[in-house]
Coordinates of C-alpha atoms and ligand atoms in Angstrom, one line a residue:
M376 CA 17.4 -97.6 8.5
R377 CA 19.1 -94.8 10.5
R378 CA 16.3 -92.5 9.6
I379 CA 13.6 -95.0 10.7
I380 CA 15.4 -95.4 14.1
L381 CA 15.6 -91.6 14.5
A382 CA 11.9 -91.3 13.7
L383 CA 10.9 -94.1 16.0
P384 CA 10.2 -91.9 19.1
F385 CA 8.1 -89.6 17.0
L386 CA 6.2 -92.5 15.4
L387 CA 5.6 -94.0 18.9
F388 CA 4.3 -90.6 20.1
L389 CA 2.0 -90.3 17.2
N390 CA 0.8 -93.9 17.7
C391 CA 0.2 -93.2 21.5
K392 CA -1.8 -90.1 20.7
Q393 CA -3.9 -92.0 18.2
Q394 CA -4.7 -94.9 20.6
P395 CA -7.9 -94.0 22.5
A396 CA -7.6 -94.3 26.3
L397 CA -8.3 -97.7 27.7
P398 CA -11.7 -97.8 29.4
T399 CA -11.9 -97.5 33.2
G400 CA -15.7 -97.4 33.5
L401 CA -18.1 -100.3 33.1
V402 CA -17.7 -101.9 29.7
T403 CA -20.5 -103.9 28.1
E404 CA -20.9 -105.6 24.8
K405 CA -24.3 -104.4 23.6
A406 CA -26.3 -101.9 25.5
M407 CA -26.1 -99.6 28.4
V408 CA -28.0 -97.0 30.5
V409 CA -26.2 -94.5 32.8
S410 CA -28.4 -92.5 35.1
A411 CA -28.5 -90.9 38.6
R412 CA -29.8 -94.1 40.3
E413 CA -28.9 -97.8 39.9
E414 CA -32.6 -98.7 40.1
A415 CA -33.5 -96.6 37.0
S416 CA -30.4 -97.7 35.0
K417 CA -31.3 -101.3 35.8
I418 CA -34.9 -100.9 34.7
G419 CA -33.9 -99.2 31.4
S420 CA -31.2 -101.9 30.7
E421 CA -33.6 -104.8 31.4
I422 CA -36.2 -103.2 29.0
M423 CA -33.6 -103.5 26.3
E424 CA -32.5 -107.0 27.4
N425 CA -36.2 -108.0 27.0
G426 CA -36.2 -106.9 23.4
G427 CA -37.0 -103.2 23.7
N428 CA -35.1 -100.5 21.9
A429 CA -33.4 -97.3 23.3
F430 CA -36.7 -95.4 23.0
D431 CA -38.5 -97.9 25.2
A432 CA -35.7 -97.8 27.6
M433 CA -35.9 -94.0 27.6
V434 CA -39.6 -94.1 28.7
A435 CA -38.8 -96.6 31.4
T436 CA -35.7 -94.8 32.7
E437 CA -37.3 -91.4 32.7
L438 CA -40.3 -92.7 34.7
A439 CA -38.1 -94.8 37.0
L440 CA -36.1 -91.7 37.9
A441 CA -39.4 -90.1 39.0
V442 CA -39.7 -92.9 41.5
A443 CA -36.1 -93.5 42.5
Y444 CA -34.7 -89.9 42.3
P445 CA -37.5 -87.5 43.2
F446 CA -34.9 -84.8 43.8
A447 CA -35.0 -84.2 40.0
G448 CA -36.6 -87.2 38.3
N449 CA -40.2 -86.3 37.8
L450 CA -43.8 -86.4 36.5
G451 CA -44.2 -82.8 37.5
G452 CA -41.4 -81.3 35.5
G453 CA -40.0 -81.5 31.9
G454 CA -37.0 -82.0 29.8
F455 CA -35.3 -82.4 26.5
M456 CA -34.1 -85.5 24.6
V457 CA -31.8 -85.9 21.6
Y458 CA -31.7 -89.2 19.6
R459 CA -29.6 -90.7 16.9
K460 CA -30.9 -93.9 15.3
N461 CA -28.5 -96.5 14.1
N462 CA -29.1 -95.4 10.5
G463 CA -27.8 -91.9 11.4
D464 CA -31.2 -90.2 11.6
I465 CA -31.3 -87.6 14.4
G466 CA -33.9 -85.6 16.2
G467 CA -34.8 -83.7 19.3
L468 CA -37.8 -83.7 21.6
D469 CA -38.8 -80.6 23.7
Y470 CA -41.0 -81.6 26.6
R471 CA -40.1 -78.5 28.5
E472 CA -42.7 -77.0 30.9
K473 CA -44.6 -73.9 29.7
A474 CA -46.3 -70.9 31.3
P475 CA -50.0 -71.3 32.0
L476 CA -52.6 -69.4 29.9
S477 CA -53.1 -66.9 32.6
A478 CA -49.4 -66.0 32.8
H479 CA -48.2 -62.6 31.9
R480 CA -45.0 -60.7 31.8
D481 CA -45.3 -59.0 35.1
M482 CA -46.9 -61.8 37.1
Y483 CA -44.1 -61.9 39.7
L484 CA -44.0 -58.2 40.2
D485 CA -45.7 -56.2 43.0
S486 CA -47.6 -52.9 42.4
L487 CA -44.4 -51.0 42.5
G488 CA -42.8 -53.2 39.8
N489 CA -40.5 -55.1 42.2
V490 CA -40.0 -58.8 42.0
I491 CA -42.0 -60.5 44.8
P492 CA -39.5 -62.7 46.7
N493 CA -40.0 -66.5 46.4
M494 CA -43.1 -66.3 44.2
S495 CA -41.4 -67.9 41.2
T496 CA -39.4 -70.3 43.2
V497 CA -41.4 -71.8 46.1
G498 CA -44.8 -73.4 46.2
A499 CA -47.7 -73.4 43.8
T500 CA -47.2 -70.0 42.2
A501 CA -43.8 -71.2 40.8
V502 CA -45.3 -74.2 38.9
G503 CA -45.1 -74.4 35.1
V504 CA -47.3 -76.8 33.1
P505 CA -45.5 -80.2 33.3
G506 CA -44.2 -81.8 30.1
T507 CA -42.6 -85.1 31.1
V508 CA -45.6 -87.5 30.6
A509 CA -46.4 -85.9 27.2
G510 CA -42.7 -86.3 26.3
V511 CA -42.4 -90.0 27.1
M512 CA -45.7 -90.8 25.5
E513 CA -44.7 -89.0 22.4
V514 CA -41.4 -91.0 22.2
H515 CA -43.4 -94.2 22.7
K516 CA -45.9 -93.4 20.1
K517 CA -43.2 -92.5 17.5
F518 CA -40.4 -95.0 18.2
G519 CA -41.6 -97.5 20.9
S520 CA -41.4 -101.2 20.1
L521 CA -42.7 -102.7 23.4
S522 CA -46.2 -102.3 24.8
L523 CA -46.7 -99.6 27.4
S524 CA -47.5 -102.3 29.8
D525 CA -44.1 -104.0 29.3
I526 CA -42.4 -100.7 29.9
L527 CA -44.4 -99.3 32.9
T528 CA -45.0 -102.5 34.8
P529 CA -41.4 -102.6 36.3
V530 CA -41.6 -98.9 37.2
I531 CA -44.9 -99.3 39.0
K532 CA -43.5 -102.4 40.8
L533 CA -40.6 -100.3 42.0
A534 CA -42.9 -97.5 43.3
K535 CA -44.9 -100.1 45.2
K536 CA -41.9 -102.0 46.5
G537 CA -40.1 -98.8 47.4
V538 CA -36.6 -97.4 47.0
L539 CA -33.6 -97.6 49.3
V540 CA -32.4 -94.3 50.8
T541 CA -28.7 -93.8 50.1
E542 CA -26.3 -91.8 52.3
K543 CA -26.3 -88.9 49.8
Q544 CA -30.1 -89.0 49.6
A545 CA -30.6 -89.0 53.3
K546 CA -28.4 -85.9 53.6
R547 CA -30.4 -84.2 50.9
L548 CA -33.8 -85.1 52.5
E549 CA -32.6 -83.8 55.8
S550 CA -31.3 -80.5 54.3
Y551 CA -34.7 -79.9 52.5
K552 CA -36.9 -81.0 55.4
E553 CA -37.8 -77.6 56.7
R554 CA -38.7 -76.4 53.3
F555 CA -40.9 -79.4 52.6
I556 CA -42.8 -78.7 55.8
Q557 CA -43.1 -74.9 55.1
V558 CA -44.8 -75.7 51.7
N559 CA -46.7 -78.8 52.5
G560 CA -47.3 -78.8 56.3
D561 CA -45.8 -81.1 58.9
S562 CA -48.0 -84.1 57.9
T563 CA -46.1 -84.4 54.6
K564 CA -44.5 -87.7 53.8
F565 CA -41.1 -85.9 53.6
A566 CA -41.4 -84.5 57.1
A567 CA -40.0 -87.8 58.4
N568 CA -36.4 -88.3 59.4
F569 CA -35.0 -90.6 56.7
V570 CA -31.7 -92.4 57.2
A571 CA -29.6 -94.4 54.8
G572 CA -30.9 -97.9 54.4
D573 CA -34.6 -96.9 54.9
T574 CA -37.0 -97.8 52.1
I575 CA -39.5 -95.2 50.8
K576 CA -42.6 -96.6 49.1
Y577 CA -44.6 -94.5 46.7
P578 CA -48.1 -96.1 46.5
A579 CA -49.8 -92.8 45.3
L580 CA -47.2 -92.4 42.5
A581 CA -47.8 -96.1 41.6
S582 CA -51.5 -95.4 41.1
T583 CA -50.9 -92.3 39.0
L584 CA -48.5 -94.4 36.8
E585 CA -51.3 -97.0 36.6
K586 CA -53.7 -94.2 35.2
I587 CA -51.0 -93.4 32.6
L588 CA -50.7 -97.0 31.7
E589 CA -54.4 -97.3 31.2
N590 CA -54.9 -94.1 29.3
G591 CA -51.5 -93.0 28.0
R592 CA -51.0 -89.2 27.7
D593 CA -54.7 -88.6 28.6
G594 CA -54.2 -90.5 31.8
F595 CA -52.2 -87.5 33.1
Y596 CA -53.5 -84.5 31.1
K597 CA -57.2 -85.3 31.1
G598 CA -59.7 -86.8 33.5
E599 CA -59.1 -87.7 37.2
V600 CA -55.4 -87.0 37.5
A601 CA -55.6 -83.7 35.6
E602 CA -58.6 -82.5 37.7
K603 CA -56.9 -83.5 41.0
L604 CA -53.7 -81.8 39.9
A605 CA -55.2 -78.5 38.7
T606 CA -57.5 -78.4 41.8
F607 CA -54.5 -79.1 44.1
I608 CA -52.3 -76.4 42.5
Q609 CA -55.1 -73.8 42.5
E610 CA -56.0 -74.5 46.2
K611 CA -52.4 -73.8 47.0
G612 CA -52.6 -70.5 45.2
G613 CA -51.1 -71.5 41.8
F614 CA -52.3 -70.9 38.3
I615 CA -52.5 -74.2 36.4
T616 CA -55.9 -75.2 35.1
T617 CA -57.3 -78.3 33.5
E618 CA -57.3 -76.4 30.2
D619 CA -53.5 -75.8 30.6
L620 CA -52.9 -79.5 31.1
E621 CA -55.1 -80.5 28.2
R622 CA -53.4 -78.1 25.8
Y623 CA -49.8 -79.2 26.7
E624 CA -47.9 -80.8 23.8
A625 CA -44.3 -82.0 23.5
K626 CA -42.6 -80.7 20.3
W627 CA -40.2 -82.4 18.0
R628 CA -37.4 -80.0 17.1
Q629 CA -34.3 -80.0 14.9
P630 CA -31.2 -80.4 17.0
V631 CA -28.3 -78.0 16.7
V632 CA -25.6 -79.8 14.6
F633 CA -22.0 -78.6 14.1
K634 CA -18.5 -79.9 13.3
Y635 CA -15.6 -79.6 15.7
K636 CA -12.4 -80.8 14.0
D637 CA -13.4 -84.4 13.0
L638 CA -16.3 -84.6 15.3
R639 CA -20.0 -84.0 14.5
V640 CA -21.8 -82.8 17.6
I641 CA -25.6 -83.0 17.9
S642 CA -27.3 -81.2 20.8
M643 CA -30.6 -79.6 21.9
S644 CA -31.9 -76.5 20.2
P645 CA -34.0 -73.7 21.8
P646 CA -35.9 -73.4 24.1
S647 CA -32.8 -75.0 25.5
S648 CA -29.7 -72.8 25.2
G649 CA -27.5 -75.9 25.5
G650 CA -26.8 -76.7 21.8
V651 CA -26.3 -73.1 20.6
T652 CA -24.0 -72.2 23.5
I653 CA -21.9 -75.4 23.2
N654 CA -21.7 -74.8 19.5
Q655 CA -20.4 -71.3 20.0
I656 CA -17.8 -72.4 22.6
F657 CA -16.4 -75.2 20.4
K658 CA -16.2 -73.0 17.4
M659 CA -14.4 -70.3 19.3
I660 CA -11.7 -72.7 20.5
E661 CA -11.5 -74.9 17.4
S662 CA -8.5 -73.1 15.8
Y663 CA -6.4 -73.6 18.9
D664 CA -4.4 -76.7 19.6
I665 CA -5.9 -77.1 23.0
S666 CA -4.7 -80.7 23.5
K667 CA -1.1 -79.3 23.5
Y668 CA -1.8 -76.9 26.3
G669 CA -2.5 -79.8 28.7
H670 CA -5.6 -80.9 30.6
N671 CA -6.9 -78.2 33.0
S672 CA -3.6 -76.2 32.5
A673 CA -3.7 -72.4 32.9
K674 CA -3.7 -71.9 29.1
S675 CA -6.6 -74.4 28.5
V676 CA -8.6 -72.9 31.4
Q677 CA -8.0 -69.5 30.0
L678 CA -9.0 -70.3 26.4
F679 CA -12.2 -72.2 27.5
T680 CA -13.1 -69.4 29.9
E681 CA -12.8 -66.7 27.3
A682 CA -15.0 -68.7 24.8
A683 CA -17.6 -69.4 27.5
R684 CA -17.6 -65.7 28.6
R685 CA -18.5 -64.7 25.0
A686 CA -21.0 -67.5 24.4
Y687 CA -22.9 -67.0 27.6
A688 CA -23.2 -63.2 26.9
D689 CA -24.9 -64.1 23.6
R690 CA -27.0 -66.9 25.2
N691 CA -28.4 -64.5 27.7
Y692 CA -29.3 -61.8 25.2
F693 CA -30.6 -63.7 22.2
L694 CA -32.1 -67.0 23.4
G695 CA -35.6 -67.9 24.4
D696 CA -38.6 -70.0 23.2
P697 CA -38.2 -70.0 19.4
D698 CA -42.0 -70.0 19.0
F699 CA -42.1 -66.6 20.6
A700 CA -38.7 -64.9 20.1
D701 CA -36.8 -64.3 16.9
I702 CA -33.4 -65.9 17.4
P703 CA -30.7 -65.0 14.8
L704 CA -29.2 -68.4 14.8
D705 CA -27.7 -68.2 11.3
V706 CA -25.7 -65.1 12.4
I707 CA -24.6 -66.1 15.9
L708 CA -23.5 -69.6 14.8
S709 CA -21.6 -68.4 11.7
D710 CA -17.9 -68.8 11.5
A711 CA -17.3 -65.2 10.7
Y712 CA -19.3 -64.0 13.7
L713 CA -17.6 -66.4 16.1
Q714 CA -14.1 -65.5 14.8
E715 CA -14.9 -61.9 15.3
R716 CA -16.0 -62.6 18.9
M717 CA -12.6 -63.9 19.7
Q718 CA -10.7 -61.1 18.0
D719 CA -9.8 -59.3 21.2
F720 CA -8.8 -62.5 23.1
S721 CA -5.2 -62.7 24.2
F722 CA -3.4 -65.2 26.4
D723 CA -1.7 -62.2 28.1
K724 CA -4.7 -61.0 30.1
A725 CA -8.3 -61.6 30.9
T726 CA -11.0 -59.9 28.9
L727 CA -13.5 -58.1 31.2
S728 CA -17.1 -59.3 30.9
S729 CA -18.1 -55.6 30.9
D730 CA -16.3 -55.3 27.6
V731 CA -18.0 -58.3 26.1
S732 CA -21.5 -57.6 27.4
H733 CA -24.3 -57.4 24.9
G734 CA -26.7 -55.7 27.3
E735 CA -27.5 -55.8 31.0
V736 CA -28.8 -59.3 30.7
E737 CA -28.2 -62.7 32.3
I738 CA -30.2 -65.8 32.7
I739 CA -30.9 -68.1 35.5
E740 CA -31.2 -71.7 36.3
S741 CA -30.9 -73.9 39.3
M742 CA -28.4 -76.6 39.9
E743 CA -30.8 -79.5 40.2
T744 CA -31.6 -81.6 37.2
T745 CA -30.8 -85.1 36.1
H746 CA -29.4 -86.6 32.9
Y747 CA -29.3 -90.2 31.5
S748 CA -27.6 -91.7 28.5
I749 CA -28.7 -94.8 26.6
V750 CA -27.3 -97.0 23.8
D751 CA -29.2 -100.1 22.7
D752 CA -27.9 -103.3 21.0
K753 CA -28.8 -102.0 17.5
G754 CA -26.8 -98.8 18.0
N755 CA -29.7 -96.4 18.7
A756 CA -28.7 -93.7 21.1
I757 CA -30.6 -91.4 23.5
S758 CA -29.4 -88.4 25.5
A759 CA -32.0 -87.0 27.8
T760 CA -32.0 -84.4 30.5
T761 CA -35.0 -83.8 32.8
T762 CA -35.7 -81.5 35.7
L763 CA -38.0 -80.0 38.3
N764 CA -35.6 -76.9 38.3
G765 CA -34.7 -76.6 42.0
G766 CA -34.0 -79.7 44.1
Y767 CA -37.5 -81.2 44.6
G768 CA -38.8 -78.3 42.4
S769 CA -41.1 -75.9 44.1
K770 CA -41.1 -78.4 47.1
L771 CA -44.9 -78.6 46.5
Y772 CA -45.8 -82.3 46.8
S773 CA -49.1 -83.8 45.8
A774 CA -49.7 -86.5 48.4
E775 CA -52.7 -87.7 46.4
L776 CA -50.8 -88.1 43.2
G777 CA -47.4 -88.9 44.7
F778 CA -45.0 -86.4 43.0
F779 CA -43.3 -83.0 43.4
L780 CA -44.2 -80.1 41.1
N781 CA -41.6 -78.0 39.3
N782 CA -40.6 -74.4 40.0
E783 CA -39.6 -73.9 36.4
M784 CA -41.4 -70.5 36.1
D785 CA -38.2 -69.1 37.7
D786 CA -36.3 -70.0 34.6
F787 CA -38.1 -67.1 32.9
S788 CA -36.8 -63.6 33.4
S789 CA -39.3 -62.1 35.9
K790 CA -38.0 -58.6 35.3
A791 CA -35.2 -57.5 32.9
G792 CA -32.1 -56.6 34.9
V793 CA -33.2 -57.9 38.2
P794 CA -31.3 -60.9 39.7
N795 CA -33.0 -64.1 40.6
M796 CA -32.3 -66.5 43.5
F797 CA -28.8 -67.2 42.0
G798 CA -27.9 -63.5 41.6
L799 CA -28.4 -63.7 37.9
I800 CA -30.4 -61.4 35.6
G801 CA -32.8 -62.0 32.7
A802 CA -33.5 -60.8 29.2
E803 CA -36.4 -59.8 26.9
A804 CA -36.2 -62.9 24.7
N805 CA -37.0 -64.9 27.8
S806 CA -39.8 -62.8 29.3
I807 CA -43.0 -64.5 30.5
A808 CA -46.0 -65.0 28.1
P809 CA -48.9 -67.4 28.1
E810 CA -47.9 -70.8 26.8
K811 CA -44.3 -69.8 26.3
R812 CA -41.5 -72.2 27.3
M813 CA -38.8 -70.8 29.6
L814 CA -35.2 -70.9 28.5
S815 CA -33.1 -73.8 29.7
S816 CA -29.4 -74.8 29.8
M817 CA -30.1 -78.5 29.4
T818 CA -27.6 -79.9 27.0
P819 CA -28.3 -83.5 26.1
T820 CA -25.7 -84.2 23.4
L821 CA -24.5 -86.9 21.0
V822 CA -21.1 -87.0 19.3
E823 CA -20.2 -88.7 16.1
K824 CA -16.6 -89.5 14.9
D825 CA -15.9 -90.7 11.4
G826 CA -19.7 -90.9 10.8
K827 CA -20.2 -93.3 13.7
L828 CA -21.7 -92.8 17.2
Y829 CA -18.8 -91.8 19.5
M830 CA -20.3 -90.4 22.7
V831 CA -23.6 -89.8 24.5
V832 CA -23.3 -87.2 27.2
G833 CA -25.2 -84.8 29.4
T834 CA -25.5 -83.5 33.0
P835 CA -27.5 -81.5 35.5
G836 CA -26.1 -78.3 36.9
G837 CA -28.1 -75.3 35.8
S838 CA -26.0 -72.8 33.9
T839 CA -22.9 -75.0 34.5
I840 CA -24.5 -77.8 32.4
I841 CA -23.1 -76.4 29.2
T842 CA -19.5 -76.0 30.4
A843 CA -19.6 -79.5 32.1
V844 CA -20.8 -81.2 28.9
A845 CA -18.2 -79.3 26.7
Q846 CA -15.3 -80.2 29.1
T847 CA -16.3 -83.8 29.2
I848 CA -16.2 -84.1 25.4
L849 CA -12.8 -82.3 25.3
N850 CA -11.5 -84.6 28.1
V851 CA -12.1 -87.6 25.9
Y852 CA -11.3 -86.1 22.5
E853 CA -8.5 -83.7 23.2
Y854 CA -7.0 -85.1 26.4
N855 CA -7.5 -88.8 25.7
L856 CA -9.2 -89.7 29.0
S857 CA -11.4 -92.7 29.2
M858 CA -15.2 -92.0 29.5
Q859 CA -15.1 -92.6 33.3
E860 CA -12.0 -90.5 33.8
A861 CA -13.5 -87.7 31.7
V862 CA -16.6 -87.7 33.8
N863 CA -14.8 -87.8 37.1
A864 CA -12.2 -85.1 36.1
P865 CA -12.3 -81.8 38.0
R866 CA -14.3 -79.1 36.2
F867 CA -14.3 -75.3 36.1
H868 CA -17.0 -72.8 35.0
H869 CA -17.4 -69.2 33.7
Q870 CA -20.7 -67.8 32.5
W871 CA -19.9 -64.2 31.6
L872 CA -21.7 -62.7 34.7
P873 CA -20.7 -62.9 37.4
D874 CA -17.2 -62.3 36.0
V875 CA -15.5 -65.0 38.1
V876 CA -14.1 -68.5 37.3
F877 CA -15.6 -71.2 39.5
F878 CA -13.4 -74.2 40.3
E879 CA -14.4 -77.5 41.9
E880 CA -12.6 -78.0 45.2
E881 CA -10.2 -80.8 44.1
G882 CA -7.8 -80.7 41.1
F883 CA -6.8 -77.1 40.6
S884 CA -3.6 -76.0 42.3
E885 CA -3.0 -72.6 44.0
E886 CA -0.2 -72.1 41.5
L887 CA -2.7 -72.3 38.6
K888 CA -5.1 -70.0 40.3
S889 CA -2.4 -67.5 41.1
S890 CA -1.2 -67.5 37.5
L891 CA -4.8 -66.8 36.3
K892 CA -5.2 -64.0 38.9
E893 CA -2.0 -62.4 37.6
K894 CA -3.6 -62.1 34.2
G895 CA -6.7 -60.4 35.7
Y896 CA -9.0 -63.4 36.2
Q897 CA -11.2 -63.2 39.3
I898 CA -11.5 -66.6 41.0
F899 CA -14.6 -67.4 43.0
E900 CA -13.4 -67.6 46.6
G901 CA -16.6 -68.8 48.3
R902 CA -17.5 -72.4 49.1
S903 CA -16.8 -74.4 46.0
R904 CA -19.5 -76.7 44.8
I905 CA -19.7 -79.5 42.3
I906 CA -20.0 -78.6 38.7
G907 CA -22.4 -81.0 37.0
K908 CA -22.9 -84.7 37.5
V909 CA -22.2 -86.1 34.1
D910 CA -23.6 -89.5 32.9
A911 CA -22.1 -90.6 29.6
I912 CA -21.3 -93.5 27.3
R913 CA -18.4 -93.9 24.9
V914 CA -18.5 -96.3 22.0
L915 CA -15.1 -98.0 21.9
K916 CA -13.3 -98.9 18.6
N917 CA -14.4 -102.6 19.0
G918 CA -18.0 -101.5 19.3
K919 CA -18.2 -102.1 23.1
L920 CA -19.6 -99.4 25.3
E921 CA -17.8 -97.7 28.2
G922 CA -20.0 -96.0 30.8
G923 CA -19.0 -92.8 32.7
A924 CA -21.2 -92.6 35.8
D925 CA -20.3 -89.5 37.8
K926 CA -18.6 -90.3 41.1
R927 CA -20.1 -87.0 42.5
G928 CA -23.5 -88.7 43.0
D929 CA -25.1 -92.2 43.3
D930 CA -24.9 -92.5 39.5
T931 CA -24.6 -95.9 38.0
A932 CA -24.0 -97.6 34.6
V933 CA -25.9 -100.8 33.9
G934 CA -25.8 -102.8 30.8
Y935 CA -25.1 -106.2 29.1
Ligands
LIG2026 N1 -34.0 -75.6 35.2 C1 -32.7 -75.9 34.7 C2 -32.6 -75.7 33.2 O1 -33.6 -75.9 32.5 O2 -31.6 -75.5 32.6

């Protein structure tokens, strides 16, 4: 008896640790969509309530984001999706943009071999062949259960009825206005002064969506829309032809799958770097008892930073489109290799990125993308991230077709060793070639625990996507936060080069930063920015779903 009493505090501690955090986000019984806009989450959720599955909801949500969130939602961009069916089958879809047939390695260099400023970032010359419509049509063909008409009709209705401008959106539109005018002239729809509460209608986009409804994939990649799109881009000085559009195909790919303690993580494979890099980070920290160090403590920030430093160095050197570059995945994901990478790590002092570096290489992405997570009432799960690259992509807007075009060509390395608009540098594996896909950081991810679906997670944020996704998973699994708390929690980021740790503004004390500085870490002292905007779902022990809709944006969970 005495022994039991003595052991009680310990047993209680163990019990507390084993009790998952109570939910603080929206909880629903059966199905849920979490996305960047309430309108898109609602359309996706209603599709499922009307008998559709998660794949039908994916098609609807993706296209509804093109209407409600033109900042990153798109018809003129691309993305990646990872799924897990309720029977445990998994897969990944690559609907990433690709380089046009006329593209070549030095296309953004002048006669002296210097990178031509803005050519891969602004206007028609920056546009890669869009993949989004091929992606959603492929999903519908393979897994859809409702008719295209059932799925697209509410989206078309939304485009016609219009979308309310939020406070955050009004600020964004204002800050981009001059750039819209520079690229499209002052008669562009987006030259107007929008304020919160305005409604923006998208009749041209509605009629493009109607063409897609009539003719499926071909409604975009062939015929009238394709001809108008290619002509428009070429008139503006770009390279996309009707042949490029006709030849575009989304590709099914095997996801990256790995174990972390008793979790099984399923994430996107190349041409996204997300799955490989997150796999490396998790495996490099797995042997440490990170939960004991405390959430966002100096020790946990240090361990994560050192793993990220090493993983990003590899990412930037080895990764690119697997159809073009040989990627030694079996080596760089092996336990022996990853243990070796952490051999020189010590809690006493920072490793220097120059001592880790694999070559003078670094990759580049922008901050502006969007992610959504879906679970249906049968337990099928979708994690999808989609982008135009920059906010509103290249800023080139087709008034006739009603959508923005990506500037994804900037995700290639224009010239090895030369920094892009984010001060980052690119590598040979990601050099430009005709019909090649540019490297991405998008990390749509699913997590299983005890063989069951546990989490659906992903985020925008360019190169910070990978660290934001990894930290959100750790927040739930290691630090026992609810899904909503895990998404809202302050984040930090390190990506090998530049050799600095970025912290979000809130949540990291000066004391913590000083203790890291004493160990040799350089802390980014410029204006801090948000790191990711995570939208996630956690499956609770009782089978209900908890949404995590990031407070940093207008993100909303909707379900039933
Ligand atoms: N354009 C951002 C990414 O693909 O990671």
